[in-house]
Amino acid sequence: MTTPTPEQTKTTPPVPLLSPNAPAAMAVEELERYTRLANLQRELHRARALDTADAPPDAGPRDLTGLNAAMTTVLGNEAWYWSHPDWHAIRDIRQRADGVLARLTGQAEITPQSAINAAKITTLAASLIARYAARVSAHLDAGGRRHTPGGLAMHALTRAAEDHAIRASGLDSVQALDSPRLLMAHVHKLDRELRRAGPEDPKQDLGLGNVDDPELDSALSIGAKADPELAEASQLMTALTELASRAQRAGHRLTLDVRLHGLVETAQLRGFEMISGIGRAVMRRYDAQGQSTSGRRNIAAMVFHYAEQRLERMRGSLGAEEQRDFGHYEAQPPERYLDALFEESHTAAQELRAKNITPQELADAQIRYLLAQNEIAAAGPDGDPDWGTQPRFPPIAYVAGLQTDTPVETRLALIAALRRRVENNPFDRNAQFLNKVADRFAQEIAGPPELTAQALEAALTADQVRAVAAHVVEQGTVASPLVLSETAELNLTHAQAERALAVLQTLNVVGPPNSLKPRETLTVSHNELPGQLALLEERLPNLLEMQKGAAAISASSAPVVQAPTVRPEAAPTPQAATPAPPSTTEPAPAITAPELPRRDRSAERRHPGNLSTRSVPATETSSDQDLAKLIEGQDDRLLEVSRKLKAGTEARAAAHPAPAQSAPAKANTVDEAQHNAQQAEQTVGVGIR
């Protein structure tokens, strides 16, 4: 029994030490570098494990039955290319391969190695059919018959044969499209098979090299220093070159050619498609950043051009001496990109309809469907980049391509898978889209922030409101319109559930909409419900009318036109405002733009004429305890100062004696009356002047 290698032996890069004083951009760059290094080491560890594994690769399709539909269509349009020699080669390969594969399939029950050989022969046969079909398609395109029934059928056969070869070789087309590292793992596995053969005739050339390789390799080596994605493409190019070199040295043996040549060519096709896709993605990124004329963008364009030219030569649609002008593939983007997206979307939808599918496979298929549909929507004539991110009320029956009877559970599982995918690779280019999709499904579960038009028109009875309140409070049902509408006992539509929750919000049974989370249940005990739902039959019509009135008010105030931003130098001053007409009445205050902060001129400025005694604030008054602390240890000095003050006061009093004071005469009533009369005469005289 073989003991598996423990997971602890895997090397992990040291966690970077981030300085708190470092700029945010530097910290993000360091974390991004750490993530790439960790992913690289993990995939290389996986590649080494595959390289030393004794078990053969998983066998895919073992015959060509997957091409029956495409071949039937091609046979029905044979009149368009019946005289072309490559068409006869396709028919001959199909007939010969079917006989051999039928014999190997019969032996597979006894010898498992026969199943692996059948898968490899299927890979070779499908790869050759794809090559010959591409040549026939190029012939029809040159004659202007691309969109004829024969041309369309032959293009469909090319795509179907390439996909069949990829699956038969063990290369999962879905993962390989998004993971160059996975393809490199398969390349290491092929290297192990080729090393077993041993080089005996190094002069044998299988034609796996190409005249575009030097230019492509040069562009990648330059781009690897400027962009991390091109650096990954450069590593993939190195692996493909080593694979081709080893296959050329060992490919002289007929058995090895049958077993591996189709697999090698298929891996190369897939690898150059990845390199082309990486270059195209880098170009788009620089274009979106407004750097369409930068040098790095030009390097990515060279990588994209030579990779596409290499693919055309491998498929036979471009001769060895022919060259495409730069910009040819940008002006006429290869249809295989959109075709691959439609095929990926169709494949993911088929997998979602499978009966025996695990939850992990279900989530992966849904995410693949979302990514493919997003790319298709962005590549359309209108170019909708926000496809799939806007919630719908009521939600549709499909959840990311899956029609389900459990919409809530399906959404929750997909939300968890989307969050987990982003957490595992936060720097992925689709991370923002996946987060938005997760927010969309969370919003559909939580419900709309405001009542929809369907909810405002939905009929609702008091018994239905009571039933919803009982489910939410007594049975702990989530206060979500989608959850309530899926509860069979309630028999509510999504619109009725929305309106019932809005009524319960007014009655303080549930809280208001809570963003991406369902409403909070405010009523803790069912004993409180009778009091909150008292006289509901009489109050319900008024509550429903209040909802409509509130919706009308919010709709009327929704299109608020923001005032133009007033620049500081153009801010109006009070003097520049339009003066009101003279009137005895107080004019109405004019609505003006907000002014800049100004000094308060209503307060009187201090000058020598209005100086007064400085008032001591309340905060400055000292208590007895504070005074005791101040005079602590100063008794002698205080006594000395007191004696000096007393002596000074006595000396000044002796030098300036006070004048003798006589007692004031006591005023009688007559004198007081005369004094009052004089004061009145003085007041009248002042008024006359």
PDB file of C-alpha atoms in Angstrom, residues 490-643:
ATOM      1  CA  LEU A 490     -49.324  30.940   2.723  1.00  0.00           C
ATOM      2  CA  ASN A 491     -50.297  30.700  -0.949  1.00  0.00           C
ATOM      3  CA  LEU A 492     -48.975  34.200  -1.695  1.00  0.00           C
ATOM      4  CA  THR A 493     -47.472  35.752  -4.772  1.00  0.00           C
ATOM      5  CA  HIS A 494     -44.218  37.662  -4.560  1.00  0.00           C
ATOM      6  CA  ALA A 495     -46.093  40.974  -4.887  1.00  0.00           C
ATOM      7  CA  GLN A 496     -48.494  40.076  -2.073  1.00  0.00           C
ATOM      8  CA  ALA A 497     -45.589  39.062   0.172  1.00  0.00           C
ATOM      9  CA  GLU A 498     -43.909  42.422  -0.496  1.00  0.00           C
ATOM     10  CA  ARG A 499     -47.028  44.345   0.450  1.00  0.00           C
ATOM     11  CA  ALA A 500     -47.725  42.227   3.532  1.00  0.00           C
ATOM     12  CA  LEU A 501     -44.231  42.903   4.871  1.00  0.00           C
ATOM     13  CA  ALA A 502     -44.694  46.635   4.250  1.00  0.00           C
ATOM     14  CA  VAL A 503     -47.924  46.539   6.317  1.00  0.00           C
ATOM     15  CA  LEU A 504     -46.166  44.642   9.109  1.00  0.00           C
ATOM     16  CA  GLN A 505     -43.402  47.247   9.035  1.00  0.00           C
ATOM     17  CA  THR A 506     -45.984  49.954   9.732  1.00  0.00           C
ATOM     18  CA  LEU A 507     -47.272  47.869  12.653  1.00  0.00           C
ATOM     19  CA  ASN A 508     -43.705  47.440  14.019  1.00  0.00           C
ATOM     20  CA  VAL A 509     -43.751  43.663  13.560  1.00  0.00           C
ATOM     21  CA  VAL A 510     -40.766  43.712  11.165  1.00  0.00           C
ATOM     22  CA  GLY A 511     -38.152  46.319  10.447  1.00  0.00           C
ATOM     23  CA  PRO A 512     -37.524  48.322   7.276  1.00  0.00           C
ATOM     24  CA  PRO A 513     -35.619  46.929   4.262  1.00  0.00           C
ATOM     25  CA  ASN A 514     -32.104  46.021   5.357  1.00  0.00           C
ATOM     26  CA  SER A 515     -30.008  46.362   2.186  1.00  0.00           C
ATOM     27  CA  LEU A 516     -28.750  42.883   1.167  1.00  0.00           C
ATOM     28  CA  LYS A 517     -30.120  41.215   4.309  1.00  0.00           C
ATOM     29  CA  PRO A 518     -33.765  40.303   4.971  1.00  0.00           C
ATOM     30  CA  ARG A 519     -35.848  42.479   7.251  1.00  0.00           C
ATOM     31  CA  GLU A 520     -35.314  42.170  10.982  1.00  0.00           C
ATOM     32  CA  THR A 521     -38.169  40.659  13.023  1.00  0.00           C
ATOM     33  CA  LEU A 522     -38.948  43.176  15.789  1.00  0.00           C
ATOM     34  CA  THR A 523     -41.677  41.218  17.581  1.00  0.00           C
ATOM     35  CA  VAL A 524     -40.001  38.685  19.829  1.00  0.00           C
ATOM     36  CA  SER A 525     -42.985  36.829  21.307  1.00  0.00           C
ATOM     37  CA  HIS A 526     -46.243  35.767  19.732  1.00  0.00           C
ATOM     38  CA  ASN A 527     -48.044  37.228  22.756  1.00  0.00           C
ATOM     39  CA  GLU A 528     -47.366  40.704  21.373  1.00  0.00           C
ATOM     40  CA  LEU A 529     -49.039  40.011  18.018  1.00  0.00           C
ATOM     41  CA  PRO A 530     -52.699  40.373  19.107  1.00  0.00           C
ATOM     42  CA  GLY A 531     -52.074  43.878  20.325  1.00  0.00           C
ATOM     43  CA  GLN A 532     -50.152  44.898  17.211  1.00  0.00           C
ATOM     44  CA  LEU A 533     -52.734  43.370  14.853  1.00  0.00           C
ATOM     45  CA  ALA A 534     -55.787  44.695  16.705  1.00  0.00           C
ATOM     46  CA  LEU A 535     -58.527  46.088  14.467  1.00  0.00           C
ATOM     47  CA  LEU A 536     -56.521  45.063  11.403  1.00  0.00           C
ATOM     48  CA  GLU A 537     -59.654  44.623   9.263  1.00  0.00           C
ATOM     49  CA  GLU A 538     -60.619  48.276   9.808  1.00  0.00           C
ATOM     50  CA  ARG A 539     -57.099  49.663   9.545  1.00  0.00           C
ATOM     51  CA  LEU A 540     -55.887  47.671   6.535  1.00  0.00           C
ATOM     52  CA  PRO A 541     -57.601  49.791   3.798  1.00  0.00           C
ATOM     53  CA  ASN A 542     -56.051  52.956   5.233  1.00  0.00           C
ATOM     54  CA  LEU A 543     -52.631  51.289   5.469  1.00  0.00           C
ATOM     55  CA  LEU A 544     -52.805  50.189   1.842  1.00  0.00           C
ATOM     56  CA  GLU A 545     -53.816  53.676   0.744  1.00  0.00           C
ATOM     57  CA  MET A 546     -50.929  55.113   2.742  1.00  0.00           C
ATOM     58  CA  GLN A 547     -48.552  52.840   0.850  1.00  0.00           C
ATOM     59  CA  LYS A 548     -49.824  54.130  -2.476  1.00  0.00           C
ATOM     60  CA  GLY A 549     -49.579  57.721  -1.300  1.00  0.00           C
ATOM     61  CA  ALA A 550     -46.029  57.250  -0.060  1.00  0.00           C
ATOM     62  CA  ALA A 551     -45.076  55.606  -3.351  1.00  0.00           C
ATOM     63  CA  ALA A 552     -46.593  58.493  -5.308  1.00  0.00           C
ATOM     64  CA  ILE A 553     -44.697  61.047  -3.227  1.00  0.00           C
ATOM     65  CA  SER A 554     -41.400  59.213  -3.639  1.00  0.00           C
ATOM     66  CA  ALA A 555     -42.033  58.864  -7.379  1.00  0.00           C
ATOM     67  CA  SER A 556     -42.714  62.574  -7.760  1.00  0.00           C
ATOM     68  CA  SER A 557     -39.600  63.501  -5.828  1.00  0.00           C
ATOM     69  CA  ALA A 558     -37.387  60.869  -7.407  1.00  0.00           C
ATOM     70  CA  PRO A 559     -36.058  62.790 -10.449  1.00  0.00           C
ATOM     71  CA  VAL A 560     -34.230  65.443  -8.443  1.00  0.00           C
ATOM     72  CA  VAL A 561     -32.107  67.648 -10.655  1.00  0.00           C
ATOM     73  CA  GLN A 562     -28.950  68.547  -8.844  1.00  0.00           C
ATOM     74  CA  ALA A 563     -27.915  72.181  -8.932  1.00  0.00           C
ATOM     75  CA  PRO A 564     -24.739  72.888 -10.849  1.00  0.00           C
ATOM     76  CA  THR A 565     -21.652  72.995  -8.733  1.00  0.00           C
ATOM     77  CA  VAL A 566     -20.725  76.602  -7.966  1.00  0.00           C
ATOM     78  CA  ARG A 567     -17.045  77.229  -8.181  1.00  0.00           C
ATOM     79  CA  PRO A 568     -15.530  79.384  -5.412  1.00  0.00           C
ATOM     80  CA  GLU A 569     -14.560  82.126  -7.805  1.00  0.00           C
ATOM     81  CA  ALA A 570     -18.077  82.251  -9.249  1.00  0.00           C
ATOM     82  CA  ALA A 571     -19.971  82.135  -5.964  1.00  0.00           C
ATOM     83  CA  PRO A 572     -22.596  84.921  -5.781  1.00  0.00           C
ATOM     84  CA  THR A 573     -22.218  87.534  -3.062  1.00  0.00           C
ATOM     85  CA  PRO A 574     -25.074  89.248  -1.209  1.00  0.00           C
ATOM     86  CA  GLN A 575     -24.364  92.503  -3.079  1.00  0.00           C
ATOM     87  CA  ALA A 576     -24.739  90.722  -6.402  1.00  0.00           C
ATOM     88  CA  ALA A 577     -28.127  89.303  -5.555  1.00  0.00           C
ATOM     89  CA  THR A 578     -31.136  90.809  -7.339  1.00  0.00           C
ATOM     90  CA  PRO A 579     -32.602  93.512  -5.055  1.00  0.00           C
ATOM     91  CA  ALA A 580     -36.205  93.199  -4.064  1.00  0.00           C
ATOM     92  CA  PRO A 581     -38.628  96.019  -5.053  1.00  0.00           C
ATOM     93  CA  PRO A 582     -39.101  98.693  -2.362  1.00  0.00           C
ATOM     94  CA  SER A 583     -42.024  97.936  -0.169  1.00  0.00           C
ATOM     95  CA  THR A 584     -43.230  98.770   3.296  1.00  0.00           C
ATOM     96  CA  THR A 585     -43.824  95.105   4.015  1.00  0.00           C
ATOM     97  CA  GLU A 586     -41.005  92.691   4.747  1.00  0.00           C
ATOM     98  CA  PRO A 587     -39.927  90.970   1.513  1.00  0.00           C
ATOM     99  CA  ALA A 588     -39.910  87.191   1.319  1.00  0.00           C
ATOM    100  CA  PRO A 589     -36.469  85.677   1.677  1.00  0.00           C
ATOM    101  CA  ALA A 590     -34.959  84.973  -1.709  1.00  0.00           C
ATOM    102  CA  ILE A 591     -33.651  81.461  -2.458  1.00  0.00           C
ATOM    103  CA  THR A 592     -30.019  81.851  -3.406  1.00  0.00           C
ATOM    104  CA  ALA A 593     -27.118  79.512  -3.874  1.00  0.00           C
ATOM    105  CA  PRO A 594     -25.225  78.598  -0.724  1.00  0.00           C
ATOM    106  CA  GLU A 595     -22.643  81.237   0.145  1.00  0.00           C
ATOM    107  CA  LEU A 596     -19.087  80.749   1.168  1.00  0.00           C
ATOM    108  CA  PRO A 597     -18.299  81.020   4.897  1.00  0.00           C
ATOM    109  CA  ARG A 598     -18.120  84.703   5.920  1.00  0.00           C
ATOM    110  CA  ARG A 599     -17.168  86.548   9.123  1.00  0.00           C
ATOM    111  CA  ASP A 600     -20.072  87.499  11.362  1.00  0.00           C
ATOM    112  CA  ARG A 601     -20.288  91.307  11.035  1.00  0.00           C
ATOM    113  CA  SER A 602     -23.227  91.671  13.432  1.00  0.00           C
ATOM    114  CA  ALA A 603     -20.940  91.413  16.474  1.00  0.00           C
ATOM    115  CA  GLU A 604     -19.448  94.747  17.546  1.00  0.00           C
ATOM    116  CA  ARG A 605     -15.697  94.907  17.269  1.00  0.00           C
ATOM    117  CA  ARG A 606     -13.735  95.842  20.399  1.00  0.00           C
ATOM    118  CA  HIS A 607     -12.299  99.352  20.617  1.00  0.00           C
ATOM    119  CA  PRO A 608     -11.154 101.622  23.482  1.00  0.00           C
ATOM    120  CA  GLY A 609     -14.667 102.966  23.939  1.00  0.00           C
ATOM    121  CA  ASN A 610     -16.351  99.670  24.726  1.00  0.00           C
ATOM    122  CA  LEU A 611     -13.698  97.960  26.808  1.00  0.00           C
ATOM    123  CA  SER A 612     -15.053  96.604  30.056  1.00  0.00           C
ATOM    124  CA  THR A 613     -13.908  94.577  32.979  1.00  0.00           C
ATOM    125  CA  ARG A 614     -12.911  91.112  31.864  1.00  0.00           C
ATOM    126  CA  SER A 615     -15.395  88.631  33.184  1.00  0.00           C
ATOM    127  CA  VAL A 616     -13.937  85.457  34.588  1.00  0.00           C
ATOM    128  CA  PRO A 617     -15.450  82.390  32.956  1.00  0.00           C
ATOM    129  CA  ALA A 618     -17.075  79.837  35.131  1.00  0.00           C
ATOM    130  CA  THR A 619     -14.412  77.332  34.215  1.00  0.00           C
ATOM    131  CA  GLU A 620     -11.725  79.641  35.691  1.00  0.00           C
ATOM    132  CA  THR A 621     -13.268  80.058  39.172  1.00  0.00           C
ATOM    133  CA  SER A 622     -11.208  78.364  41.799  1.00  0.00           C
ATOM    134  CA  SER A 623     -12.636  76.340  44.616  1.00  0.00           C
ATOM    135  CA  ASP A 624     -11.390  76.247  48.231  1.00  0.00           C
ATOM    136  CA  GLN A 625      -9.549  73.022  47.530  1.00  0.00           C
ATOM    137  CA  ASP A 626      -7.696  74.607  44.601  1.00  0.00           C
ATOM    138  CA  LEU A 627      -6.647  77.596  46.773  1.00  0.00           C
ATOM    139  CA  ALA A 628      -5.470  75.275  49.518  1.00  0.00           C
ATOM    140  CA  LYS A 629      -3.269  73.495  47.012  1.00  0.00           C
ATOM    141  CA  LEU A 630      -1.831  76.788  45.765  1.00  0.00           C
ATOM    142  CA  ILE A 631      -0.869  78.150  49.220  1.00  0.00           C
ATOM    143  CA  GLU A 632       0.381  74.840  50.513  1.00  0.00           C
ATOM    144  CA  GLY A 633       3.924  75.328  51.888  1.00  0.00           C
ATOM    145  CA  GLN A 634       3.791  79.173  51.405  1.00  0.00           C
ATOM    146  CA  ASP A 635       2.657  80.231  54.935  1.00  0.00           C
ATOM    147  CA  ASP A 636       5.749  82.280  55.835  1.00  0.00           C
ATOM    148  CA  ARG A 637       5.738  84.129  52.556  1.00  0.00           C
ATOM    149  CA  LEU A 638       2.043  84.926  52.858  1.00  0.00           C
ATOM    150  CA  LEU A 639       2.515  86.374  56.360  1.00  0.00           C
ATOM    151  CA  GLU A 640       5.371  88.592  55.180  1.00  0.00           C
ATOM    152  CA  VAL A 641       3.342  89.901  52.255  1.00  0.00           C
ATOM    153  CA  SER A 642       0.390  90.584  54.526  1.00  0.00           C
ATOM    154  CA  ARG A 643       2.530  92.623  56.954  1.00  0.00           C
TER     155      ARG A 643
END
